[in-house]
XYZ file of C-alpha atoms in Angstrom:
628
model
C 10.442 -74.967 -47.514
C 12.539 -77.228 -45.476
C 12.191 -80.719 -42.939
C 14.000 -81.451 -39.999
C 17.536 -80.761 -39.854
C 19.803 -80.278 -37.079
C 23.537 -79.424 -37.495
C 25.815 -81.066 -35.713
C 29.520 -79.582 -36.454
C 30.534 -82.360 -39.234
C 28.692 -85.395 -37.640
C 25.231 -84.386 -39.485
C 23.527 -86.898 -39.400
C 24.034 -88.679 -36.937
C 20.240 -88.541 -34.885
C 17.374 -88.363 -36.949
C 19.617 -85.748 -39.132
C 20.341 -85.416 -42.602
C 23.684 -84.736 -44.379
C 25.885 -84.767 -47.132
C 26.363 -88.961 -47.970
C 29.618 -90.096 -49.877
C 29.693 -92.590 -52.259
C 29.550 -96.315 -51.303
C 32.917 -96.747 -53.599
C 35.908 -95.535 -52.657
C 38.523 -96.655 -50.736
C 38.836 -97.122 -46.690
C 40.510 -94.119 -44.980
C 43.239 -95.656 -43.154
C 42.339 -93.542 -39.773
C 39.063 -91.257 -39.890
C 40.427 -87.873 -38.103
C 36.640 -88.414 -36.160
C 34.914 -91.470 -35.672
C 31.807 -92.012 -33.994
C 32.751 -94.380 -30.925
C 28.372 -94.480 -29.824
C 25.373 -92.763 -30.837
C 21.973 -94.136 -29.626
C 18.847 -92.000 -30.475
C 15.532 -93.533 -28.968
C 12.498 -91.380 -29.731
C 9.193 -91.410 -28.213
C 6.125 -90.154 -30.739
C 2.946 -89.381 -29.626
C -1.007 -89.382 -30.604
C -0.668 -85.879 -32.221
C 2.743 -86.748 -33.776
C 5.009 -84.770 -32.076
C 8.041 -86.423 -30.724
C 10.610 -86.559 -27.923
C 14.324 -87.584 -28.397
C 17.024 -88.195 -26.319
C 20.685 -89.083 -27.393
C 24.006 -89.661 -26.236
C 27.231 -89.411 -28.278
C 30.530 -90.402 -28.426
C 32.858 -88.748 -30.531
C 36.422 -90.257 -30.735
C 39.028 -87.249 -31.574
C 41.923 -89.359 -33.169
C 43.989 -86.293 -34.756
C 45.517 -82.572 -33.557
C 43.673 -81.154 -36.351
C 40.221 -82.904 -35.770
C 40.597 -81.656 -32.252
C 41.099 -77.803 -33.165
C 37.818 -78.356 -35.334
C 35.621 -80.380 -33.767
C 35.971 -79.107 -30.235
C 33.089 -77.254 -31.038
C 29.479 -78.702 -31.597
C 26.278 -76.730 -32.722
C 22.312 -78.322 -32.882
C 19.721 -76.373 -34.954
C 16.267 -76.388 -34.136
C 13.122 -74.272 -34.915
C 12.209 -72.093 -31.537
C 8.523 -72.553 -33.023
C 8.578 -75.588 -33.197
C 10.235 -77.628 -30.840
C 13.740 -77.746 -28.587
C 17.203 -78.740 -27.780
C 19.032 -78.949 -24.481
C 22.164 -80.163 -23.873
C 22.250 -82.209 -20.555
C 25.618 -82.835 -20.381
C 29.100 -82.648 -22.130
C 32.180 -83.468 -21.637
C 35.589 -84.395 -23.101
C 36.622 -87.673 -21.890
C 40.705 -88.268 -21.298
C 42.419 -91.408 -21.921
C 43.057 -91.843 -18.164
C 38.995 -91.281 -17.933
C 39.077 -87.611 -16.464
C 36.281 -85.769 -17.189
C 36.484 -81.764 -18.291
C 33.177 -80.358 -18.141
C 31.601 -78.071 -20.744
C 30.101 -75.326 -18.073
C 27.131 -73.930 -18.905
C 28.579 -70.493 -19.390
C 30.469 -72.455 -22.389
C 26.735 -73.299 -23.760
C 25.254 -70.705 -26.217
C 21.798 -70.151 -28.047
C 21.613 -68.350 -30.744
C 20.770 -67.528 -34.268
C 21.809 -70.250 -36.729
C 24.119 -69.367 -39.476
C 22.784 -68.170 -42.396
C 19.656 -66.777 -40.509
C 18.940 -63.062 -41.894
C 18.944 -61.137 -37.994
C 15.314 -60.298 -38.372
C 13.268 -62.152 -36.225
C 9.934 -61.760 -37.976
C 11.628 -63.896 -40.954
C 13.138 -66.761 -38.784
C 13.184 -68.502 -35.851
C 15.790 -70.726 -36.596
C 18.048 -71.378 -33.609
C 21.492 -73.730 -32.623
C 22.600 -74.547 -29.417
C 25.941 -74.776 -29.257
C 28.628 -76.005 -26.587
C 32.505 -75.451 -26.523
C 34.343 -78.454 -25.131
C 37.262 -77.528 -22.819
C 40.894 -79.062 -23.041
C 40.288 -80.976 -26.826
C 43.141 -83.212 -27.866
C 44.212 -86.011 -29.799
C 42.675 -89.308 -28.288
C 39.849 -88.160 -26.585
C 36.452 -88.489 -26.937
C 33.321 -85.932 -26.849
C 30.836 -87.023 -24.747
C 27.219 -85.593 -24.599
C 23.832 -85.888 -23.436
C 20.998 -84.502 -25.780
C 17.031 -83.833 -24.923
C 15.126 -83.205 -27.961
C 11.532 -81.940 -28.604
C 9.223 -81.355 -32.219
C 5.641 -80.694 -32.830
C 4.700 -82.451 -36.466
C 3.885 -79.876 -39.097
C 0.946 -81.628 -39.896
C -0.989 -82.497 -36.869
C -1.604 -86.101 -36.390
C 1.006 -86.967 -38.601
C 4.663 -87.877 -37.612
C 7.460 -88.404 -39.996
C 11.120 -89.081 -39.860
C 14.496 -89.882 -41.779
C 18.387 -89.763 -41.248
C 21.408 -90.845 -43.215
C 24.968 -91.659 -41.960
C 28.202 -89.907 -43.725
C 30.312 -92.521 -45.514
C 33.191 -90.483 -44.630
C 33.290 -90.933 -40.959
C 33.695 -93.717 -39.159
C 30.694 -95.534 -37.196
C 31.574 -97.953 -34.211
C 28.048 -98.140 -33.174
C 25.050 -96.570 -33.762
C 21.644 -97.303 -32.976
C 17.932 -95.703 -33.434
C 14.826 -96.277 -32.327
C 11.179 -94.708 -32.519
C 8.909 -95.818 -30.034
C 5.097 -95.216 -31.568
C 1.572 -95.626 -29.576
C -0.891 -97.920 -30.154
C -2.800 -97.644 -33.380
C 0.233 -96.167 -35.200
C 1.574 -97.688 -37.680
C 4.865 -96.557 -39.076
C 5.195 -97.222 -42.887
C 9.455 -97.610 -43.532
C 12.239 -97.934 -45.963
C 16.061 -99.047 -44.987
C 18.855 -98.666 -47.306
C 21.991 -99.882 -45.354
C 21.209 -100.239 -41.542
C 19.721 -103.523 -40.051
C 16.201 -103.070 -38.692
C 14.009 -104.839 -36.037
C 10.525 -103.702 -34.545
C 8.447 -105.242 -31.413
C 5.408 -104.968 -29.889
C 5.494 -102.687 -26.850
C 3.646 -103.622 -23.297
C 1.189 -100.989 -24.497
C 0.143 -101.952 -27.607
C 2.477 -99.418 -29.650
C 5.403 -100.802 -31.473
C 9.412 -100.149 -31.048
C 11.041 -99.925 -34.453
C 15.019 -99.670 -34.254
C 17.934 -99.498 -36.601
C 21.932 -100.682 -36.331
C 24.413 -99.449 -38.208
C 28.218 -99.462 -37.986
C 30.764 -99.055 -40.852
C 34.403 -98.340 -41.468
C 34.945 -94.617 -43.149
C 35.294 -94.480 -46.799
C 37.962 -92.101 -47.531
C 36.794 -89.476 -50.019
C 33.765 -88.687 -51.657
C 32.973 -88.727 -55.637
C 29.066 -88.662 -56.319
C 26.746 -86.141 -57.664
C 23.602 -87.067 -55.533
C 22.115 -86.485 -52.501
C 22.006 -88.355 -49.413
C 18.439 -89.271 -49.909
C 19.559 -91.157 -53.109
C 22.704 -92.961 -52.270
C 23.611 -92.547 -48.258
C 23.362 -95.397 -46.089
C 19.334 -94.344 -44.968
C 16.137 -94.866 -42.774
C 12.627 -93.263 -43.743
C 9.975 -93.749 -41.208
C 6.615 -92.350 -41.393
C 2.861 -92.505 -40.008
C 1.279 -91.764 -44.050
C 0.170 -95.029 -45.577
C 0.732 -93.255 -48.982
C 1.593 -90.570 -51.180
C -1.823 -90.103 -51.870
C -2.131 -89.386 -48.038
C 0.352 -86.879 -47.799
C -0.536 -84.775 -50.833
C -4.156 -84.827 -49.594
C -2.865 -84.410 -45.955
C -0.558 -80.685 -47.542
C -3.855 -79.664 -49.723
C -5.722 -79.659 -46.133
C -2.862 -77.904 -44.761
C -2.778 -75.056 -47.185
C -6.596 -74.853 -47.775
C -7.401 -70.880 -48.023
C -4.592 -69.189 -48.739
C -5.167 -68.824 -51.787
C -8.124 -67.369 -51.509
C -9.214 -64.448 -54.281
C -9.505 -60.762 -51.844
C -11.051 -58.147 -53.658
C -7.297 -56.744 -53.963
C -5.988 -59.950 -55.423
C -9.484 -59.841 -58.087
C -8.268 -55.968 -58.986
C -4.993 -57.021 -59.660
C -5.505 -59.915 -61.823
C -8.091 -57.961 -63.773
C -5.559 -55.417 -64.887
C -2.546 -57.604 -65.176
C -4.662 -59.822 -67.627
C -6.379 -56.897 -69.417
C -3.815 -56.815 -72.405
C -4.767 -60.930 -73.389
C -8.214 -60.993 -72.055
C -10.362 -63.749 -73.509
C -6.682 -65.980 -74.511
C -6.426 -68.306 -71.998
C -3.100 -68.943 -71.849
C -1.821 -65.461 -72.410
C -3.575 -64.594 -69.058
C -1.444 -67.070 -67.419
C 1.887 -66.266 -68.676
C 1.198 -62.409 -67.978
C -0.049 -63.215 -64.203
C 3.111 -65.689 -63.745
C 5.515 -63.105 -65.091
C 4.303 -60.302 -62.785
C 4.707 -62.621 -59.750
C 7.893 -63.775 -60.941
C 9.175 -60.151 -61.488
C 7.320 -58.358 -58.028
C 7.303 -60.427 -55.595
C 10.632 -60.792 -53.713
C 12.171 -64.141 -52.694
C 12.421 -64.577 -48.592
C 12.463 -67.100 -46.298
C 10.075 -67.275 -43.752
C 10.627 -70.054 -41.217
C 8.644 -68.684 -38.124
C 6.735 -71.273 -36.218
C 5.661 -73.595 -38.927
C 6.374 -71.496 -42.039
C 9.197 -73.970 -43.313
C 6.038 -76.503 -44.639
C 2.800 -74.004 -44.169
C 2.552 -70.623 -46.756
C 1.111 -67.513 -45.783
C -2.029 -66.312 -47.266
C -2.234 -64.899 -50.765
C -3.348 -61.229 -49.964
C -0.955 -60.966 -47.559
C 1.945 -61.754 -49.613
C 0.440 -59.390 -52.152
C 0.645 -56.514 -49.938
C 4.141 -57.192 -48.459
C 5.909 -58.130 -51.948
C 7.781 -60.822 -50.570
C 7.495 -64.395 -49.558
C 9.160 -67.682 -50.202
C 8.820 -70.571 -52.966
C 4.971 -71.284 -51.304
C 4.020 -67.955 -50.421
C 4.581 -67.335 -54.406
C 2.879 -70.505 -55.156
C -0.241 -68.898 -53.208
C -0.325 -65.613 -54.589
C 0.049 -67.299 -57.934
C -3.140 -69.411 -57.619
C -5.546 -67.034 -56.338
C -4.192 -64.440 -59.634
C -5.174 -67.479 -61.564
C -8.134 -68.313 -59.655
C -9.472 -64.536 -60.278
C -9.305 -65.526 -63.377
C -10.954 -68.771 -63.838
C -7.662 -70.575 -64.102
C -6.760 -73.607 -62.437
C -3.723 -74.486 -60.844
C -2.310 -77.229 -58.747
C 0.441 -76.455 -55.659
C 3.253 -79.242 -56.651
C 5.845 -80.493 -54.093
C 9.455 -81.353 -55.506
C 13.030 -81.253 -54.630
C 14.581 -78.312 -56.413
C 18.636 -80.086 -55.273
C 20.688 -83.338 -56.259
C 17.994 -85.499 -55.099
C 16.528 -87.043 -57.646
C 15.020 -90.507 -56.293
C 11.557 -90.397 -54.447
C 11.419 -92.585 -51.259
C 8.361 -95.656 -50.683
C 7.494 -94.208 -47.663
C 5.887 -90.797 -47.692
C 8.257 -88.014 -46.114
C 8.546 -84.670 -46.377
C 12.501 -85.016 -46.438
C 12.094 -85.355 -50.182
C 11.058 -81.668 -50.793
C 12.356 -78.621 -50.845
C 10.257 -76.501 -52.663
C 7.123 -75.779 -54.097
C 5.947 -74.852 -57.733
C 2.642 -74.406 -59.598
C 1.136 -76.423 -61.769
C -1.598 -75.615 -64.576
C -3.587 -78.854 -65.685
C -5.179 -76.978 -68.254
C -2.253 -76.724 -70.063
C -0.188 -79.664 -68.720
C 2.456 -77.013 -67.436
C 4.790 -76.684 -64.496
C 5.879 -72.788 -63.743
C 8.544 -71.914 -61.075
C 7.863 -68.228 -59.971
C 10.791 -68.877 -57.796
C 13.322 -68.905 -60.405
C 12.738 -65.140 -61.319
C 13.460 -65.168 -65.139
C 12.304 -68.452 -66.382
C 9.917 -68.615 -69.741
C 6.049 -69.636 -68.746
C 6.489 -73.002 -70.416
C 9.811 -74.072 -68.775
C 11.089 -74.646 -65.533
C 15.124 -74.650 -63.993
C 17.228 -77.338 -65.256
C 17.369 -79.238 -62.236
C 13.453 -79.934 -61.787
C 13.198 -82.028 -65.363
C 12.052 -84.936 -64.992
C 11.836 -85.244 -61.146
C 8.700 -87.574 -59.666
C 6.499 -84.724 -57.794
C 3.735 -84.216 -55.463
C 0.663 -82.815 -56.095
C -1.338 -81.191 -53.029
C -4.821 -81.778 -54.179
C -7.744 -82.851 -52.276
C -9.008 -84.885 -55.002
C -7.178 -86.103 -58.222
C -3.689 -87.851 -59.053
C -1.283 -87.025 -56.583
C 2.260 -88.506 -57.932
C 3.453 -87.679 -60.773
C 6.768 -86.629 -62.668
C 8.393 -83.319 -64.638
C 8.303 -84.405 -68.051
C 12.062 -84.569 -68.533
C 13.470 -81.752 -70.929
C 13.002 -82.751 -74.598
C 15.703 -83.176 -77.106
C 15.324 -79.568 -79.326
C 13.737 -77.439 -76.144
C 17.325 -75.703 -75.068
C 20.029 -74.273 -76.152
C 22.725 -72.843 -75.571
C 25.589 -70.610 -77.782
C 28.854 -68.464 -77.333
C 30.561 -66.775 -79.936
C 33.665 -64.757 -79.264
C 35.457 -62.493 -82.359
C 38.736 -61.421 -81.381
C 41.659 -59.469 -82.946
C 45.402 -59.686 -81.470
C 47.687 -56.470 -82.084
C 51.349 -56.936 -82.895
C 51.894 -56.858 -79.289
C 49.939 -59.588 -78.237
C 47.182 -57.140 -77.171
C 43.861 -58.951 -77.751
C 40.430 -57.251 -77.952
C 37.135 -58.289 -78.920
C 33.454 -59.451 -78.500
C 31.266 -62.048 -76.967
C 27.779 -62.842 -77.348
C 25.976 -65.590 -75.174
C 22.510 -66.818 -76.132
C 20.019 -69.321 -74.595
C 16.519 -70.404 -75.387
C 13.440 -72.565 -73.743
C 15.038 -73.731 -70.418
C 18.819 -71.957 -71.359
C 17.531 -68.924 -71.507
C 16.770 -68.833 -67.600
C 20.588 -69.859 -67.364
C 21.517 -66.667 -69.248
C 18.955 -64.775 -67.093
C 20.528 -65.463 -64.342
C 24.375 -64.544 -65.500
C 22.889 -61.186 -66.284
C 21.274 -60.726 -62.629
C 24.408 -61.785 -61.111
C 26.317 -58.971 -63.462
C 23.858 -56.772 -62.700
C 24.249 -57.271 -59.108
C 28.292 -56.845 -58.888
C 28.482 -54.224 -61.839
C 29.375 -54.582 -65.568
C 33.099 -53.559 -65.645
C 33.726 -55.553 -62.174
C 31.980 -58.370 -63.216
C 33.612 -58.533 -67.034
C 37.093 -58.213 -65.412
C 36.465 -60.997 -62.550
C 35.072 -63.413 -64.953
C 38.485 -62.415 -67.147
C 40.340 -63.420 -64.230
C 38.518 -66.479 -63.685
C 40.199 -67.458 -66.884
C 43.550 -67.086 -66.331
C 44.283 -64.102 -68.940
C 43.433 -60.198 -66.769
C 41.923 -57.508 -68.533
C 38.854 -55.394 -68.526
C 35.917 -55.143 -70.506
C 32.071 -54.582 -69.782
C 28.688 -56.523 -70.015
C 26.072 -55.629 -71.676
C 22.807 -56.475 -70.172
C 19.429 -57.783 -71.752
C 16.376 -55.574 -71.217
C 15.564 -56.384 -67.118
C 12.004 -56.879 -67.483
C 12.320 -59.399 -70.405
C 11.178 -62.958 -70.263
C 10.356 -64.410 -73.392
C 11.690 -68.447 -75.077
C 14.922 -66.576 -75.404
C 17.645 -64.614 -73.709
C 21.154 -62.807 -74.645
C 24.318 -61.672 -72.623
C 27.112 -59.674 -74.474
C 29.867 -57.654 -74.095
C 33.818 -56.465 -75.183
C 36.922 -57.058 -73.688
C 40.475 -56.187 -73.925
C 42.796 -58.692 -72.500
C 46.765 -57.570 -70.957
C 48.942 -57.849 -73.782
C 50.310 -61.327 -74.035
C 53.839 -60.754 -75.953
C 55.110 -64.516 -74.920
C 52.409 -65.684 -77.447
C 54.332 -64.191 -80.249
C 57.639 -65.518 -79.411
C 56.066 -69.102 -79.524
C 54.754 -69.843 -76.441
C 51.742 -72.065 -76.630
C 48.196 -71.485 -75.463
C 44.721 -72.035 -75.813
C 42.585 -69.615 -78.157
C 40.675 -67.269 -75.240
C 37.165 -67.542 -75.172
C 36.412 -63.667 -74.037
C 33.397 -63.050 -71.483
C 32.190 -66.557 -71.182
C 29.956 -67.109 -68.334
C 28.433 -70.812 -69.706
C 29.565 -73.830 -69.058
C 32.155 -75.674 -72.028
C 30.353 -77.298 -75.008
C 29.562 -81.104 -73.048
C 29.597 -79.922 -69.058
C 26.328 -80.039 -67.837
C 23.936 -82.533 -70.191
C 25.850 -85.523 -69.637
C 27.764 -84.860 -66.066
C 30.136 -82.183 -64.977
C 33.613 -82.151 -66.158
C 34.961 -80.781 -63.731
C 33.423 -82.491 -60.611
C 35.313 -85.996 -59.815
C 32.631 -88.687 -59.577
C 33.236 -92.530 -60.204
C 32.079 -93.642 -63.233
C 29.514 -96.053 -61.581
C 27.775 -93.103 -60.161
C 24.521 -91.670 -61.390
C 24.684 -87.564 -62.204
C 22.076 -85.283 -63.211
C 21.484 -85.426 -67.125
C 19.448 -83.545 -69.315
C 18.879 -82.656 -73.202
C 20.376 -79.731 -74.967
C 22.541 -78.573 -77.877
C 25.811 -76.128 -76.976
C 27.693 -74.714 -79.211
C 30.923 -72.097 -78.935
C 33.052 -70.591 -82.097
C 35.882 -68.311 -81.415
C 37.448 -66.425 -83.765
C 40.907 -64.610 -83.530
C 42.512 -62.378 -86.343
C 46.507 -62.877 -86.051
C 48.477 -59.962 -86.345
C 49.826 -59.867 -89.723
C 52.554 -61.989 -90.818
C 51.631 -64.896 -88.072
C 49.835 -68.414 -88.483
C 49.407 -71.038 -86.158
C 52.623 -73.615 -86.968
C 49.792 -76.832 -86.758
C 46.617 -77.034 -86.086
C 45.267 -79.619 -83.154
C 42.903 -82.318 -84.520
C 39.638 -82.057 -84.157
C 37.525 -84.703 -82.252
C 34.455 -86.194 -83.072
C 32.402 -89.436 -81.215
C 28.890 -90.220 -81.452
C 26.304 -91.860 -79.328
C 22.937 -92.986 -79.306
C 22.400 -90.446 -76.533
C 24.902 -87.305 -77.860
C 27.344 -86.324 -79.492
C 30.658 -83.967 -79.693
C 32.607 -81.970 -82.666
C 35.406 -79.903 -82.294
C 36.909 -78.165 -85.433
C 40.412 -75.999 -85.992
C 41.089 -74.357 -88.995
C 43.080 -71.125 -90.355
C 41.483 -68.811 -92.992
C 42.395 -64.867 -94.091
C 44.910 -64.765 -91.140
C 41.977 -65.598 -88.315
C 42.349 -68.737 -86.508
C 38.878 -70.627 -85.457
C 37.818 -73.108 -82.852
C 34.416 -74.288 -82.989
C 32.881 -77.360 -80.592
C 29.075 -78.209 -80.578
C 27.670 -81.003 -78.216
C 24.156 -82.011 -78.215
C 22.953 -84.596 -75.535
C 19.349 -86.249 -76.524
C 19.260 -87.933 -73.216
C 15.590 -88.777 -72.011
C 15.769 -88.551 -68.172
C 16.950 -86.983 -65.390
C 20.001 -89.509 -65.007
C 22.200 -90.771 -66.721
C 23.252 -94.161 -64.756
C 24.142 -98.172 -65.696
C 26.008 -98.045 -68.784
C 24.897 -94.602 -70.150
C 26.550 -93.174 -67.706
C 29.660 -95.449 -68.234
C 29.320 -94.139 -71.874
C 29.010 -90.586 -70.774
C 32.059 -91.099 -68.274
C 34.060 -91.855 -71.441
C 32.948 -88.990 -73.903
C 33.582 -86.960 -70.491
C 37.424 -87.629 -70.812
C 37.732 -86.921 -74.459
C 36.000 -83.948 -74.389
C 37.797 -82.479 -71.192
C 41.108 -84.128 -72.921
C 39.829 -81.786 -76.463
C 39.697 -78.703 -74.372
C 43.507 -79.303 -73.279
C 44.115 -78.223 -76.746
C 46.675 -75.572 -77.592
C 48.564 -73.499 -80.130
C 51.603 -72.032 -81.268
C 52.451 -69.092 -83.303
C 55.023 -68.582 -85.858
C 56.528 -65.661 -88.127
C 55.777 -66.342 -92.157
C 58.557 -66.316 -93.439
């Protein structure tokens, strides 16, 4: 599923566009390489909702380097669903020459990332190479826009501007008919609106802002950027009734679908719930994940039998086939809207630009199930949908309502590595990596990705990753299983590392680990720079890793690095050394108890903290020496 966005080469966002937002904090770039000298967007909507833009931009080039990558500007539309066409370009010289992009030098075609098959997309970019780009000039160009609403009657709207560029001036306007009332939310740009001579109404938003000179936040633009939503639904309620109306039939139970869910349900008939889980897992495991964005397939699923007979579909064409298995049944199950990214907050104003994706929902058992993910236990969903405020598309009922965040005890998450080092530094060994509840996707998905690139290749990369080559192999967990837990193990045999022996220090090697350190993840990511005053994604869970290495014999560690240890109403860390019958062992265990999707205000201030000791424990290192 996806909204309206339109590329356009690193100045997303700058038209009714959304893009990557930077963090309000940060300090002023001294010159932006590109800074937006003028954009004005005025948009016309009408009765039926569709809409007609037009927009002129300015781009000031102020660097040699901005010029060899920005001379080049792309605009992504859906051929389905509406249009682009460039009017006019141009790069403007400082003495106020004009060199004209030609239209030979302005190309449609597929947008990247678009499979070449044009039964599965119809995603297109327009894109136009500007002649004679240097330092001090500015691109100059004329855009004529076009989009039918993908629910009729409706119209619906957002953009955000990038923190990182600069914005002289930039101004936006939607001009709506009479009897529509547009329902809106500001964060950052100053907004008017004024009766029009026909009785609609002229809403219109101002922004301009130096560039902030990096970036260090964890959430999406719709959380954070400097943002306009604009839309015709007076609710939520509105819009979840308005998708239920939009969707209404395809899941509809065929006499294929009926067969099907008979025999897939056989083995648990007459347990509820046991139906369910089988019919999810056979969706999960049969039916292919593709996009399909032809005409108005990025909002509008295609019917349940039909994805049944093709084996694929996307996130809603699953959601369908899923219902109407259920249905066959007797089962009842709710469609449910919700951004599967790093969007987190849910706007005032009703707009599809806060979803992404679509998931199933079973009242009967208050659960939320993700075919999508592939490998997830019936019960759980991904880690990044806990907790997130939803949509229900139901014609009757509540419509907004929230992921119960992930609850302290549900997932877990262990690595345990047993190593022996030869008297030439040679090390060899085991690891085993276990996850259950929501983990055990996490694991799941390791094991497709090894699966995908090949045991020995995968075991050696992931050696390489960590800074010590060798070779080893994976072995994989049965393909088919999908139960509250999950395993990933394998040996290795790392280069021999003589310089260990002669006293060089180093940290104790952790073999095939694919998870994340004990303390990245629940809490923040330690290895992503974001300002302490920034919200990140947060989430429950207990990790734990022990490694264990046999020394050759006459060797022992000359000290041992101090453990650490801090505690927190929210989590806590432990990290332990110690030396027993000539093996050395490292053991760390984190467990967050955090009860929503954030962690912000002065949790995440506390987290921030316990982030720096923890990444400051795994700096940790040893030395060998001879006993004497």
């Amino acid at each position: 599923m996806r909204g309206f966005v339109v590329m356009m080469g690193l100045l997303a966002g700058a038209a009714g566009v959304s893009a990557p937002g930077v963090s309000a904090a940060g300090a002023w770039a001294a010159e932006p390489p590109v800074s937006v000298r003028r954009v004005q967007t005025d948009m016309v909507v009408a009765q039926d909702g569709s809409a007609t833009s037009t927009v002129h931009m300015e781009i000031a080039v102020n660097t040699q380097e901005a010029a060899r990558q920005v001379g080049q500007q792309s605009f992504q539309y859906n051929e389905g669903r509406g249009t682009i066409e460039i009017v006019q370009a141009y790069t403007l010289k400082p003495d106020g020459t004009r060199a004209v992009v030609e239209p030979d030098a302005i190309k449609t075609q597929l947008a990247p990332g678009t499979p070449n098959y044009p039964e599965f997309a119809d995603r297109k970019q327009v894109t136009a190479v500007f002649p004679s780009v240097a330092a001090g000039d500015v691109l100059v160009f004329d855009l004529k826009r076009t989009e039918l609403p993908p629910f009729p009657g409706y119209f619906s709207w957002w953009l955000s501007y990038v923190r990182t560029m600069a914005w002289d001036s930039a101004s936006f306007s939607i001009a709506t008919p009479p009897g529509m009332t547009l329902q809106t939310e500001t964060h950052g740009p100053a907004a008017t609106q004024e009766p029009t001579a026909e009785g609609g109404t002229v809403y219109r938003w101002t922004y301009a802002a130096r560039a902030i000179a990096d970036e260090k936040v964890a959430l999406g633009p719709t959380d954070h950027a400097p943002r306009v939503f604009a839309s015709a639904f007076p609710d939520w309620t509105s819009f979840g009734r308005a998708y239920a109306a939009l969707i209404a039939g395809k899941a509809d139970v065929s006499p294929a679908i009926q067969a099907l869910a008979d025999r897939v349900a056989a083995p648990a008939a007459g347990d509820r719930r046991e139906e369910a889980r089988l019919l999810y897992e056979w969706v999960s495991r049969n039916v292919r994940w593709v996009a399909i964005y032809i005409g108005n397939g990025g909002f509008e699923p295609h019917a349940a039998d039909s994805v049944l007979a093709k084996r694929y579909g996307d996130c809603k064409d699953q959601v369908m086939l899923l219902q109407a298995l259920l249905r066959a049944r007797g089962i009842a199950s709710e469609p449910v809207l919700i951004n599967a990214g790093n969007a987190y907050t849910l706007s005032q104003v009703a707009s599809y630009a806060m979803f992404n994706h679509l998931i199933t929902y079973l009242p009967e058992w208050r659960v939320y199930a993700d075919t999508t993910a592939g490998s997830a236990p019936f019960g759980t969903v991904p880690l990044p949908l806990y907790g997130k405020r939803v949509v229900h598309a139901v014609v009757d009922g509540e419509v907004l309502r929230q992921v119960p965040p992930l609850a302290p005890g549900e997932a877990s998450w262990a690595l345990r590595t047993t190593a022996v080092m030869d008297e030439h530094g040679v090390i060899s060994g085991t690891t085993e990596q276990r996850g259950t509840g929501a983990a055990a996707t996490t694991i799941r998905g390791y094991a497709r990705s090894v699966a995908a690139s090949g045991t020995e290749r995968s075991a050696a990369s992931v050696l390489r990753s960590r800074g010590i080559p060798g070779d080893g192999v994976f072995r994989l967990p049965p393909e088919a299983e999908m139960g509250p837990e999950a395993g990933l193990g394998g040996r290795f045999t790392l280069e021999a590392q003589a310089g260990w022996l002669e006293g060089d220090s180093f940290e104790p090697p952790m073999g095939l680990r694919n998870l994340p350190r004990a303390g990245n993840g629940p809490i923040g990511n330690l290895d992503q720079a974001v300002a302490p005053t920034e919200p990140t994604p947060c989430y429950a869970g207990v990790q734990t890793e022990d490694m264990a290495l046999k020394l050759p014999p006459g060797f022992r560690p000359t000290a041992l690095p101090r453990g650490r240890a801090l505690t927190d109403p929210a989590f806590e860390y432990r990290s332990t050394w110690s030396f027993e019958n000539d093996t050395l062992h490292v053991r760390r265990r984190f467990e967050s108890r955090v009860t929503g999707p954030l962690c912000e205000g002065e949790l995440r201030t506390r987290a921030a903290r316990a982030m720096a000791t923890i990444r400051g424990d795994y700096g940790a290192r040893v030395t060998l020496e001879r006993i004497e």
